[in-house]
Amino acid sequence: MCLLITLLAAVISTIVWYVNAPKRQLGLGTLSLMYWGAALMWTVDGFFRVAEGEPFLDLSVNDALLGLLIVICGLVAWLLILLYNDPKKVFKTFQFKN
Amino acid sequence: MACFLAPAAEAIIVSVIKKNEQRKEEVALKNEVAASATTTSETGIPWSRKLSWLTRMLWGGVFLLAIEHIWHGEVVPWPPFLTAMNNPADIQPMLMEILTVGGTMVLFVTAVWYVMTLVADRIYQKSDVLATSEK
């Protein structure tokens, strides 16, 4: 489930990135590439699990919760990168007001 | 156990290469502007940008996989950080996993990125040809 949820997050973030393109202010490309990277790595992990006789996908509730946590952590990381880069120069305007 | 360490190592190497490439491109751009304004058209997507796609995929994947390992109790915030290191019998399988699973992750992500760059170049050249034919 974790892989499926991450793949879904990757697809959705890519669509949102494409809809907003060519504007690159929000760094949505970073968010989608993060999810794609993780999804590709878990795909490899899944193939190795199959080779060991385990199922490709773990459909347990525990794994679904992990998937949700992964999506939230990805969003938090992206938000922190966005605030650090401050593409709209929001924090710079604070300096001028003071 | 710690398969994400192989992509993490690649991420560090690629980040350094990307920084060097960025510096080279900046110098080349400055020289080009200073020399003449005749050859200003870009021949393709800069390598630093292509490498930034790979670094973002690798660092993002490593970060999210690290979260997964913390969830499963394979990574802890205190030394030696990897729980497999506590038991000497687990060290050998852990290294094997880094080499096999981690190594395959590195190859797979890099292969996907390489195909991505070829497709992006193709699209870029196509749009360039379209733009010049419309003029």
JSON list of C-alpha atoms in Angstrom, two decimals:
[
{"chain": "A", "resi": 1, "resn": "MET", "atom": "CA", "xyz": [0.00, 0.00, 0.00]},
{"chain": "A", "resi": 2, "resn": "CYS", "atom": "CA", "xyz": [2.90, 2.33, 0.77]},
{"chain": "A", "resi": 3, "resn": "LEU", "atom": "CA", "xyz": [4.17, 1.95, -2.81]},
{"chain": "A", "resi": 4, "resn": "LEU", "atom": "CA", "xyz": [0.69, 2.51, -4.27]},
{"chain": "A", "resi": 5, "resn": "ILE", "atom": "CA", "xyz": [0.06, 5.61, -2.13]},
{"chain": "A", "resi": 6, "resn": "THR", "atom": "CA", "xyz": [3.49, 7.05, -3.03]},
{"chain": "A", "resi": 7, "resn": "LEU", "atom": "CA", "xyz": [2.87, 6.34, -6.74]},
{"chain": "A", "resi": 8, "resn": "LEU", "atom": "CA", "xyz": [-0.49, 8.09, -6.49]},
{"chain": "A", "resi": 9, "resn": "ALA", "atom": "CA", "xyz": [1.17, 11.08, -4.79]},
{"chain": "A", "resi": 10, "resn": "ALA", "atom": "CA", "xyz": [3.82, 11.12, -7.56]},
{"chain": "A", "resi": 11, "resn": "VAL", "atom": "CA", "xyz": [1.18, 11.10, -10.33]},
{"chain": "A", "resi": 12, "resn": "ILE", "atom": "CA", "xyz": [-0.96, 13.80, -8.67]},
{"chain": "A", "resi": 13, "resn": "SER", "atom": "CA", "xyz": [2.04, 16.07, -7.95]},
{"chain": "A", "resi": 14, "resn": "THR", "atom": "CA", "xyz": [3.25, 15.65, -11.56]},
{"chain": "A", "resi": 15, "resn": "ILE", "atom": "CA", "xyz": [-0.19, 16.64, -12.89]},
{"chain": "A", "resi": 16, "resn": "VAL", "atom": "CA", "xyz": [-0.28, 19.70, -10.60]},
{"chain": "A", "resi": 17, "resn": "TRP", "atom": "CA", "xyz": [3.28, 20.59, -11.71]},
{"chain": "A", "resi": 18, "resn": "TYR", "atom": "CA", "xyz": [2.31, 20.32, -15.39]},
{"chain": "A", "resi": 19, "resn": "VAL", "atom": "CA", "xyz": [-0.87, 22.39, -14.93]},
{"chain": "A", "resi": 20, "resn": "ASN", "atom": "CA", "xyz": [1.20, 25.15, -13.29]},
{"chain": "A", "resi": 21, "resn": "ALA", "atom": "CA", "xyz": [4.08, 24.94, -15.82]},
{"chain": "A", "resi": 22, "resn": "PRO", "atom": "CA", "xyz": [6.04, 26.88, -17.02]},
{"chain": "A", "resi": 23, "resn": "LYS", "atom": "CA", "xyz": [5.78, 28.80, -13.70]},
{"chain": "A", "resi": 24, "resn": "ARG", "atom": "CA", "xyz": [8.39, 27.26, -11.41]},
{"chain": "A", "resi": 25, "resn": "GLN", "atom": "CA", "xyz": [7.77, 29.41, -8.35]},
{"chain": "A", "resi": 26, "resn": "LEU", "atom": "CA", "xyz": [6.36, 26.72, -6.09]},
{"chain": "A", "resi": 27, "resn": "GLY", "atom": "CA", "xyz": [8.97, 24.07, -6.84]},
{"chain": "A", "resi": 28, "resn": "LEU", "atom": "CA", "xyz": [6.34, 21.41, -7.53]},
{"chain": "A", "resi": 29, "resn": "GLY", "atom": "CA", "xyz": [8.88, 19.60, -9.73]},
{"chain": "A", "resi": 30, "resn": "THR", "atom": "CA", "xyz": [10.94, 18.90, -6.60]},
{"chain": "A", "resi": 31, "resn": "LEU", "atom": "CA", "xyz": [7.91, 17.42, -4.84]},
{"chain": "A", "resi": 32, "resn": "SER", "atom": "CA", "xyz": [7.03, 15.13, -7.75]},
{"chain": "A", "resi": 33, "resn": "LEU", "atom": "CA", "xyz": [10.66, 14.02, -8.27]},
{"chain": "A", "resi": 34, "resn": "MET", "atom": "CA", "xyz": [10.89, 13.18, -4.56]},
{"chain": "A", "resi": 35, "resn": "TYR", "atom": "CA", "xyz": [7.84, 10.92, -4.76]},
{"chain": "A", "resi": 36, "resn": "TRP", "atom": "CA", "xyz": [9.00, 9.37, -8.06]},
{"chain": "A", "resi": 37, "resn": "GLY", "atom": "CA", "xyz": [12.42, 8.60, -6.59]},
{"chain": "A", "resi": 38, "resn": "ALA", "atom": "CA", "xyz": [10.90, 6.85, -3.58]},
{"chain": "A", "resi": 39, "resn": "ALA", "atom": "CA", "xyz": [8.34, 4.98, -5.72]},
{"chain": "A", "resi": 40, "resn": "LEU", "atom": "CA", "xyz": [11.10, 3.68, -8.03]},
{"chain": "A", "resi": 41, "resn": "MET", "atom": "CA", "xyz": [13.17, 2.52, -5.06]},
{"chain": "A", "resi": 42, "resn": "TRP", "atom": "CA", "xyz": [10.21, 0.70, -3.49]},
{"chain": "A", "resi": 43, "resn": "THR", "atom": "CA", "xyz": [9.46, -0.93, -6.85]},
{"chain": "A", "resi": 44, "resn": "VAL", "atom": "CA", "xyz": [12.96, -2.46, -6.78]},
{"chain": "A", "resi": 45, "resn": "ASP", "atom": "CA", "xyz": [12.37, -3.50, -3.15]},
{"chain": "A", "resi": 46, "resn": "GLY", "atom": "CA", "xyz": [9.11, -5.17, -4.25]},
{"chain": "A", "resi": 47, "resn": "PHE", "atom": "CA", "xyz": [10.90, -7.25, -6.91]},
{"chain": "A", "resi": 48, "resn": "PHE", "atom": "CA", "xyz": [13.42, -8.44, -4.35]},
{"chain": "A", "resi": 49, "resn": "ARG", "atom": "CA", "xyz": [10.54, -9.38, -2.03]},
{"chain": "A", "resi": 50, "resn": "VAL", "atom": "CA", "xyz": [8.99, -11.44, -4.83]},
{"chain": "A", "resi": 51, "resn": "ALA", "atom": "CA", "xyz": [12.34, -13.17, -5.36]},
{"chain": "A", "resi": 52, "resn": "GLU", "atom": "CA", "xyz": [12.28, -14.12, -1.66]},
{"chain": "A", "resi": 53, "resn": "GLY", "atom": "CA", "xyz": [8.77, -15.58, -2.01]},
{"chain": "A", "resi": 54, "resn": "GLU", "atom": "CA", "xyz": [6.89, -12.66, -0.46]},
{"chain": "A", "resi": 55, "resn": "PRO", "atom": "CA", "xyz": [4.09, -10.71, -2.19]},
{"chain": "A", "resi": 56, "resn": "PHE", "atom": "CA", "xyz": [5.04, -7.65, -4.28]},
{"chain": "A", "resi": 57, "resn": "LEU", "atom": "CA", "xyz": [2.59, -5.38, -2.46]},
{"chain": "A", "resi": 58, "resn": "ASP", "atom": "CA", "xyz": [1.94, -5.23, 1.27]},
{"chain": "A", "resi": 59, "resn": "LEU", "atom": "CA", "xyz": [-1.78, -4.49, 1.53]},
{"chain": "A", "resi": 60, "resn": "SER", "atom": "CA", "xyz": [-1.93, -4.20, 5.33]},
{"chain": "A", "resi": 61, "resn": "VAL", "atom": "CA", "xyz": [-3.40, -1.25, 7.23]},
{"chain": "A", "resi": 62, "resn": "ASN", "atom": "CA", "xyz": [0.00, -0.70, 8.84]},
{"chain": "A", "resi": 63, "resn": "ASP", "atom": "CA", "xyz": [1.62, -0.23, 5.42]},
{"chain": "A", "resi": 64, "resn": "ALA", "atom": "CA", "xyz": [-1.20, 2.11, 4.33]},
{"chain": "A", "resi": 65, "resn": "LEU", "atom": "CA", "xyz": [-0.56, 4.25, 7.42]},
{"chain": "A", "resi": 66, "resn": "LEU", "atom": "CA", "xyz": [3.13, 4.28, 6.53]},
{"chain": "A", "resi": 67, "resn": "GLY", "atom": "CA", "xyz": [2.17, 5.44, 3.03]},
{"chain": "A", "resi": 68, "resn": "LEU", "atom": "CA", "xyz": [0.19, 8.35, 4.49]},
{"chain": "A", "resi": 69, "resn": "LEU", "atom": "CA", "xyz": [3.11, 9.26, 6.74]},
{"chain": "A", "resi": 70, "resn": "ILE", "atom": "CA", "xyz": [5.41, 9.19, 3.69]},
{"chain": "A", "resi": 71, "resn": "VAL", "atom": "CA", "xyz": [3.12, 11.56, 1.77]},
{"chain": "A", "resi": 72, "resn": "ILE", "atom": "CA", "xyz": [2.95, 13.93, 4.76]},
{"chain": "A", "resi": 73, "resn": "CYS", "atom": "CA", "xyz": [6.75, 13.84, 5.25]},
{"chain": "A", "resi": 74, "resn": "GLY", "atom": "CA", "xyz": [7.23, 14.55, 1.54]},
{"chain": "A", "resi": 75, "resn": "LEU", "atom": "CA", "xyz": [4.90, 17.55, 1.76]},
{"chain": "A", "resi": 76, "resn": "VAL", "atom": "CA", "xyz": [6.64, 18.84, 4.91]},
{"chain": "A", "resi": 77, "resn": "ALA", "atom": "CA", "xyz": [10.09, 18.51, 3.27]},
{"chain": "A", "resi": 78, "resn": "TRP", "atom": "CA", "xyz": [8.82, 20.33, 0.16]},
{"chain": "A", "resi": 79, "resn": "LEU", "atom": "CA", "xyz": [7.28, 23.09, 2.32]},
{"chain": "A", "resi": 80, "resn": "LEU", "atom": "CA", "xyz": [10.53, 23.57, 4.24]},
{"chain": "A", "resi": 81, "resn": "ILE", "atom": "CA", "xyz": [12.50, 23.79, 0.96]},
{"chain": "A", "resi": 82, "resn": "LEU", "atom": "CA", "xyz": [9.92, 26.27, -0.38]},
{"chain": "A", "resi": 83, "resn": "LEU", "atom": "CA", "xyz": [10.11, 28.49, 2.73]},
{"chain": "A", "resi": 84, "resn": "TYR", "atom": "CA", "xyz": [13.91, 28.33, 2.73]},
{"chain": "A", "resi": 85, "resn": "ASN", "atom": "CA", "xyz": [14.13, 29.35, -0.95]},
{"chain": "A", "resi": 86, "resn": "ASP", "atom": "CA", "xyz": [11.32, 31.89, -0.52]},
{"chain": "A", "resi": 87, "resn": "PRO", "atom": "CA", "xyz": [10.67, 32.32, -4.28]},
{"chain": "A", "resi": 88, "resn": "LYS", "atom": "CA", "xyz": [8.00, 35.00, -3.70]},
{"chain": "A", "resi": 89, "resn": "LYS", "atom": "CA", "xyz": [10.42, 36.98, -1.49]},
{"chain": "A", "resi": 90, "resn": "VAL", "atom": "CA", "xyz": [7.83, 37.10, 1.29]},
{"chain": "A", "resi": 91, "resn": "PHE", "atom": "CA", "xyz": [10.42, 37.18, 4.06]},
{"chain": "A", "resi": 92, "resn": "LYS", "atom": "CA", "xyz": [12.34, 39.95, 2.29]},
{"chain": "A", "resi": 93, "resn": "THR", "atom": "CA", "xyz": [9.29, 42.22, 2.42]},
{"chain": "A", "resi": 94, "resn": "PHE", "atom": "CA", "xyz": [9.27, 41.82, 6.22]},
{"chain": "A", "resi": 95, "resn": "GLN", "atom": "CA", "xyz": [12.69, 43.46, 6.32]},
{"chain": "A", "resi": 96, "resn": "PHE", "atom": "CA", "xyz": [11.46, 46.52, 4.42]},
{"chain": "A", "resi": 97, "resn": "LYS", "atom": "CA", "xyz": [8.42, 46.94, 6.64]},
{"chain": "A", "resi": 98, "resn": "ASN", "atom": "CA", "xyz": [10.48, 46.98, 9.86]},
{"chain": "B", "resi": 1, "resn": "MET", "atom": "CA", "xyz": [17.85, -3.07, 6.59]},
{"chain": "B", "resi": 2, "resn": "ALA", "atom": "CA", "xyz": [19.78, -0.13, 5.14]},
{"chain": "B", "resi": 3, "resn": "CYS", "atom": "CA", "xyz": [19.35, -0.39, 1.36]},
{"chain": "B", "resi": 4, "resn": "PHE", "atom": "CA", "xyz": [18.88, 3.39, 1.11]},
{"chain": "B", "resi": 5, "resn": "LEU", "atom": "CA", "xyz": [22.58, 3.94, 1.89]},
{"chain": "B", "resi": 6, "resn": "ALA", "atom": "CA", "xyz": [23.59, 3.01, -1.68]},
{"chain": "B", "resi": 7, "resn": "PRO", "atom": "CA", "xyz": [21.33, 5.69, -3.29]},
{"chain": "B", "resi": 8, "resn": "ALA", "atom": "CA", "xyz": [22.51, 8.10, -0.54]},
{"chain": "B", "resi": 9, "resn": "ALA", "atom": "CA", "xyz": [26.13, 7.56, -1.62]},
{"chain": "B", "resi": 10, "resn": "GLU", "atom": "CA", "xyz": [25.15, 8.17, -5.25]},
{"chain": "B", "resi": 11, "resn": "ALA", "atom": "CA", "xyz": [23.22, 11.31, -4.24]},
{"chain": "B", "resi": 12, "resn": "ILE", "atom": "CA", "xyz": [26.34, 12.76, -2.59]},
{"chain": "B", "resi": 13, "resn": "ILE", "atom": "CA", "xyz": [28.52, 12.01, -5.64]},
{"chain": "B", "resi": 14, "resn": "VAL", "atom": "CA", "xyz": [25.96, 13.38, -8.13]},
{"chain": "B", "resi": 15, "resn": "SER", "atom": "CA", "xyz": [25.47, 16.54, -6.02]},
{"chain": "B", "resi": 16, "resn": "VAL", "atom": "CA", "xyz": [29.21, 17.27, -6.19]},
{"chain": "B", "resi": 17, "resn": "ILE", "atom": "CA", "xyz": [29.27, 16.63, -9.97]},
{"chain": "B", "resi": 18, "resn": "LYS", "atom": "CA", "xyz": [26.24, 18.90, -10.39]},
{"chain": "B", "resi": 19, "resn": "LYS", "atom": "CA", "xyz": [27.92, 21.75, -8.48]},
{"chain": "B", "resi": 20, "resn": "ASN", "atom": "CA", "xyz": [31.04, 21.47, -10.67]},
{"chain": "B", "resi": 21, "resn": "GLU", "atom": "CA", "xyz": [28.95, 21.36, -13.83]},
{"chain": "B", "resi": 22, "resn": "GLN", "atom": "CA", "xyz": [26.99, 24.43, -12.69]},
{"chain": "B", "resi": 23, "resn": "ARG", "atom": "CA", "xyz": [30.23, 26.34, -12.11]},
{"chain": "B", "resi": 24, "resn": "LYS", "atom": "CA", "xyz": [31.55, 25.32, -15.55]},
{"chain": "B", "resi": 25, "resn": "GLU", "atom": "CA", "xyz": [28.33, 26.41, -17.25]},
{"chain": "B", "resi": 26, "resn": "GLU", "atom": "CA", "xyz": [28.36, 29.77, -15.46]},
{"chain": "B", "resi": 27, "resn": "VAL", "atom": "CA", "xyz": [31.95, 30.41, -16.61]},
{"chain": "B", "resi": 28, "resn": "ALA", "atom": "CA", "xyz": [31.12, 29.30, -20.16]},
{"chain": "B", "resi": 29, "resn": "LEU", "atom": "CA", "xyz": [28.07, 31.57, -20.23]},
{"chain": "B", "resi": 30, "resn": "LYS", "atom": "CA", "xyz": [30.10, 34.56, -19.03]},
{"chain": "B", "resi": 31, "resn": "ASN", "atom": "CA", "xyz": [32.80, 33.92, -21.65]},
{"chain": "B", "resi": 32, "resn": "GLU", "atom": "CA", "xyz": [30.20, 33.50, -24.38]},
{"chain": "B", "resi": 33, "resn": "VAL", "atom": "CA", "xyz": [28.53, 36.79, -23.50]},
{"chain": "B", "resi": 34, "resn": "ALA", "atom": "CA", "xyz": [31.86, 38.56, -23.36]},
{"chain": "B", "resi": 35, "resn": "ALA", "atom": "CA", "xyz": [33.20, 37.09, -26.63]},
{"chain": "B", "resi": 36, "resn": "SER", "atom": "CA", "xyz": [30.30, 37.70, -28.99]},
{"chain": "B", "resi": 37, "resn": "ALA", "atom": "CA", "xyz": [26.57, 37.83, -29.24]},
{"chain": "B", "resi": 38, "resn": "THR", "atom": "CA", "xyz": [26.43, 35.66, -32.37]},
{"chain": "B", "resi": 39, "resn": "THR", "atom": "CA", "xyz": [26.10, 32.19, -30.77]},
{"chain": "B", "resi": 40, "resn": "THR", "atom": "CA", "xyz": [23.53, 32.78, -28.09]},
{"chain": "B", "resi": 41, "resn": "SER", "atom": "CA", "xyz": [21.07, 30.01, -28.96]},
{"chain": "B", "resi": 42, "resn": "GLU", "atom": "CA", "xyz": [21.09, 27.05, -26.59]},
{"chain": "B", "resi": 43, "resn": "THR", "atom": "CA", "xyz": [21.74, 23.63, -28.14]},
{"chain": "B", "resi": 44, "resn": "GLY", "atom": "CA", "xyz": [19.86, 21.70, -25.46]},
{"chain": "B", "resi": 45, "resn": "ILE", "atom": "CA", "xyz": [18.94, 21.41, -21.80]},
{"chain": "B", "resi": 46, "resn": "PRO", "atom": "CA", "xyz": [22.00, 22.17, -19.60]},
{"chain": "B", "resi": 47, "resn": "TRP", "atom": "CA", "xyz": [23.58, 19.19, -17.87]},
{"chain": "B", "resi": 48, "resn": "SER", "atom": "CA", "xyz": [23.37, 20.89, -14.47]},
{"chain": "B", "resi": 49, "resn": "ARG", "atom": "CA", "xyz": [19.59, 20.97, -14.81]},
{"chain": "B", "resi": 50, "resn": "LYS", "atom": "CA", "xyz": [19.45, 17.33, -15.87]},
{"chain": "B", "resi": 51, "resn": "LEU", "atom": "CA", "xyz": [21.67, 16.37, -12.94]},
{"chain": "B", "resi": 52, "resn": "SER", "atom": "CA", "xyz": [19.43, 18.36, -10.59]},
{"chain": "B", "resi": 53, "resn": "TRP", "atom": "CA", "xyz": [16.53, 16.07, -11.59]},
{"chain": "B", "resi": 54, "resn": "LEU", "atom": "CA", "xyz": [18.61, 13.07, -10.58]},
{"chain": "B", "resi": 55, "resn": "THR", "atom": "CA", "xyz": [19.73, 14.60, -7.27]},
{"chain": "B", "resi": 56, "resn": "ARG", "atom": "CA", "xyz": [16.17, 15.53, -6.37]},
{"chain": "B", "resi": 57, "resn": "MET", "atom": "CA", "xyz": [14.98, 11.99, -7.16]},
{"chain": "B", "resi": 58, "resn": "LEU", "atom": "CA", "xyz": [17.82, 10.45, -5.16]},
{"chain": "B", "resi": 59, "resn": "TRP", "atom": "CA", "xyz": [17.67, 12.74, -2.11]},
{"chain": "B", "resi": 60, "resn": "GLY", "atom": "CA", "xyz": [13.87, 12.59, -2.04]},
{"chain": "B", "resi": 61, "resn": "GLY", "atom": "CA", "xyz": [13.88, 8.80, -2.32]},
{"chain": "B", "resi": 62, "resn": "VAL", "atom": "CA", "xyz": [16.59, 8.45, 0.34]},
{"chain": "B", "resi": 63, "resn": "PHE", "atom": "CA", "xyz": [14.70, 10.75, 2.73]},
{"chain": "B", "resi": 64, "resn": "LEU", "atom": "CA", "xyz": [11.39, 8.92, 2.32]},
{"chain": "B", "resi": 65, "resn": "LEU", "atom": "CA", "xyz": [13.05, 5.49, 2.54]},
{"chain": "B", "resi": 66, "resn": "ALA", "atom": "CA", "xyz": [14.81, 6.60, 5.72]},
{"chain": "B", "resi": 67, "resn": "ILE", "atom": "CA", "xyz": [11.37, 7.44, 7.19]},
{"chain": "B", "resi": 68, "resn": "GLU", "atom": "CA", "xyz": [10.21, 3.93, 6.24]},
{"chain": "B", "resi": 69, "resn": "HIS", "atom": "CA", "xyz": [13.26, 2.40, 7.95]},
{"chain": "B", "resi": 70, "resn": "ILE", "atom": "CA", "xyz": [12.60, 4.43, 11.10]},
{"chain": "B", "resi": 71, "resn": "TRP", "atom": "CA", "xyz": [8.97, 3.22, 11.03]},
{"chain": "B", "resi": 72, "resn": "HIS", "atom": "CA", "xyz": [10.16, -0.39, 10.88]},
{"chain": "B", "resi": 73, "resn": "GLY", "atom": "CA", "xyz": [12.72, 0.19, 13.66]},
{"chain": "B", "resi": 74, "resn": "GLU", "atom": "CA", "xyz": [15.70, -0.49, 11.38]},
{"chain": "B", "resi": 75, "resn": "VAL", "atom": "CA", "xyz": [17.10, 3.00, 11.89]},
{"chain": "B", "resi": 76, "resn": "VAL", "atom": "CA", "xyz": [17.29, 4.67, 15.32]},
{"chain": "B", "resi": 77, "resn": "PRO", "atom": "CA", "xyz": [18.35, 8.20, 16.30]},
{"chain": "B", "resi": 78, "resn": "TRP", "atom": "CA", "xyz": [21.20, 6.98, 18.55]},
{"chain": "B", "resi": 79, "resn": "PRO", "atom": "CA", "xyz": [24.51, 5.28, 17.67]},
{"chain": "B", "resi": 80, "resn": "PRO", "atom": "CA", "xyz": [25.17, 3.02, 15.87]},
{"chain": "B", "resi": 81, "resn": "PHE", "atom": "CA", "xyz": [21.94, 4.26, 14.12]},
{"chain": "B", "resi": 82, "resn": "LEU", "atom": "CA", "xyz": [21.39, 0.98, 12.27]},
{"chain": "B", "resi": 83, "resn": "THR", "atom": "CA", "xyz": [19.86, -1.68, 14.54]},
{"chain": "B", "resi": 84, "resn": "ALA", "atom": "CA", "xyz": [21.52, -4.40, 12.43]},
{"chain": "B", "resi": 85, "resn": "MET", "atom": "CA", "xyz": [24.88, -3.13, 13.73]},
{"chain": "B", "resi": 86, "resn": "ASN", "atom": "CA", "xyz": [24.00, -4.25, 17.27]},
{"chain": "B", "resi": 87, "resn": "ASN", "atom": "CA", "xyz": [24.21, -7.91, 16.32]},
{"chain": "B", "resi": 88, "resn": "PRO", "atom": "CA", "xyz": [27.43, -9.02, 14.55]},
{"chain": "B", "resi": 89, "resn": "ALA", "atom": "CA", "xyz": [25.50, -11.80, 12.80]},
{"chain": "B", "resi": 90, "resn": "ASP", "atom": "CA", "xyz": [23.27, -9.17, 11.10]},
{"chain": "B", "resi": 91, "resn": "ILE", "atom": "CA", "xyz": [26.12, -7.08, 9.71]},
{"chain": "B", "resi": 92, "resn": "GLN", "atom": "CA", "xyz": [26.95, -9.43, 6.82]},
{"chain": "B", "resi": 93, "resn": "PRO", "atom": "CA", "xyz": [23.30, -9.67, 5.55]},
{"chain": "B", "resi": 94, "resn": "MET", "atom": "CA", "xyz": [22.96, -5.89, 5.94]},
{"chain": "B", "resi": 95, "resn": "LEU", "atom": "CA", "xyz": [26.01, -5.24, 3.77]},
{"chain": "B", "resi": 96, "resn": "MET", "atom": "CA", "xyz": [24.72, -7.78, 1.27]},
{"chain": "B", "resi": 97, "resn": "GLU", "atom": "CA", "xyz": [21.36, -5.98, 1.15]},
{"chain": "B", "resi": 98, "resn": "ILE", "atom": "CA", "xyz": [23.03, -2.59, 0.60]},
{"chain": "B", "resi": 99, "resn": "LEU", "atom": "CA", "xyz": [25.02, -4.13, -2.25]},
{"chain": "B", "resi": 100, "resn": "THR", "atom": "CA", "xyz": [22.19, -6.04, -3.97]},
{"chain": "B", "resi": 101, "resn": "VAL", "atom": "CA", "xyz": [18.93, -4.13, -3.25]},
{"chain": "B", "resi": 102, "resn": "GLY", "atom": "CA", "xyz": [20.63, -0.73, -2.87]},
{"chain": "B", "resi": 103, "resn": "GLY", "atom": "CA", "xyz": [22.81, -1.31, -5.93]},
{"chain": "B", "resi": 104, "resn": "THR", "atom": "CA", "xyz": [19.77, -2.23, -8.04]},
{"chain": "B", "resi": 105, "resn": "MET", "atom": "CA", "xyz": [17.95, 0.87, -6.77]},
{"chain": "B", "resi": 106, "resn": "VAL", "atom": "CA", "xyz": [20.89, 3.02, -7.89]},
{"chain": "B", "resi": 107, "resn": "LEU", "atom": "CA", "xyz": [20.95, 1.40, -11.35]},
{"chain": "B", "resi": 108, "resn": "PHE", "atom": "CA", "xyz": [17.16, 1.55, -11.77]},
{"chain": "B", "resi": 109, "resn": "VAL", "atom": "CA", "xyz": [16.77, 5.22, -10.73]},
{"chain": "B", "resi": 110, "resn": "THR", "atom": "CA", "xyz": [19.75, 6.22, -12.88]},
{"chain": "B", "resi": 111, "resn": "ALA", "atom": "CA", "xyz": [18.38, 4.30, -15.87]},
{"chain": "B", "resi": 112, "resn": "VAL", "atom": "CA", "xyz": [14.95, 5.93, -15.52]},
{"chain": "B", "resi": 113, "resn": "TRP", "atom": "CA", "xyz": [16.62, 9.36, -15.21]},
{"chain": "B", "resi": 114, "resn": "TYR", "atom": "CA", "xyz": [18.71, 8.68, -18.35]},
{"chain": "B", "resi": 115, "resn": "VAL", "atom": "CA", "xyz": [15.61, 7.79, -20.38]},
{"chain": "B", "resi": 116, "resn": "MET", "atom": "CA", "xyz": [13.96, 10.92, -18.94]},
{"chain": "B", "resi": 117, "resn": "THR", "atom": "CA", "xyz": [16.84, 13.11, -20.22]},
{"chain": "B", "resi": 118, "resn": "LEU", "atom": "CA", "xyz": [16.64, 11.54, -23.70]},
{"chain": "B", "resi": 119, "resn": "VAL", "atom": "CA", "xyz": [12.89, 12.15, -23.86]},
{"chain": "B", "resi": 120, "resn": "ALA", "atom": "CA", "xyz": [13.29, 15.73, -22.54]},
{"chain": "B", "resi": 121, "resn": "ASP", "atom": "CA", "xyz": [16.01, 16.45, -25.14]},
{"chain": "B", "resi": 122, "resn": "ARG", "atom": "CA", "xyz": [13.78, 15.08, -27.88]},
{"chain": "B", "resi": 123, "resn": "ILE", "atom": "CA", "xyz": [10.83, 17.22, -26.76]},
{"chain": "B", "resi": 124, "resn": "TYR", "atom": "CA", "xyz": [13.08, 20.28, -26.44]},
{"chain": "B", "resi": 125, "resn": "GLN", "atom": "CA", "xyz": [14.52, 19.82, -29.95]},
{"chain": "B", "resi": 126, "resn": "LYS", "atom": "CA", "xyz": [11.04, 19.24, -31.38]},
{"chain": "B", "resi": 127, "resn": "SER", "atom": "CA", "xyz": [9.71, 22.45, -29.80]},
{"chain": "B", "resi": 128, "resn": "ASP", "atom": "CA", "xyz": [12.82, 24.30, -31.03]},
{"chain": "B", "resi": 129, "resn": "VAL", "atom": "CA", "xyz": [12.24, 23.08, -34.62]},
{"chain": "B", "resi": 130, "resn": "LEU", "atom": "CA", "xyz": [8.55, 24.03, -34.36]},
{"chain": "B", "resi": 131, "resn": "ALA", "atom": "CA", "xyz": [9.41, 27.50, -33.07]},
{"chain": "B", "resi": 132, "resn": "THR", "atom": "CA", "xyz": [11.92, 28.15, -35.90]},
{"chain": "B", "resi": 133, "resn": "SER", "atom": "CA", "xyz": [9.54, 26.83, -38.60]},
{"chain": "B", "resi": 134, "resn": "GLU", "atom": "CA", "xyz": [6.76, 29.12, -37.31]},
{"chain": "B", "resi": 135, "resn": "LYS", "atom": "CA", "xyz": [9.03, 32.19, -37.65]}
]
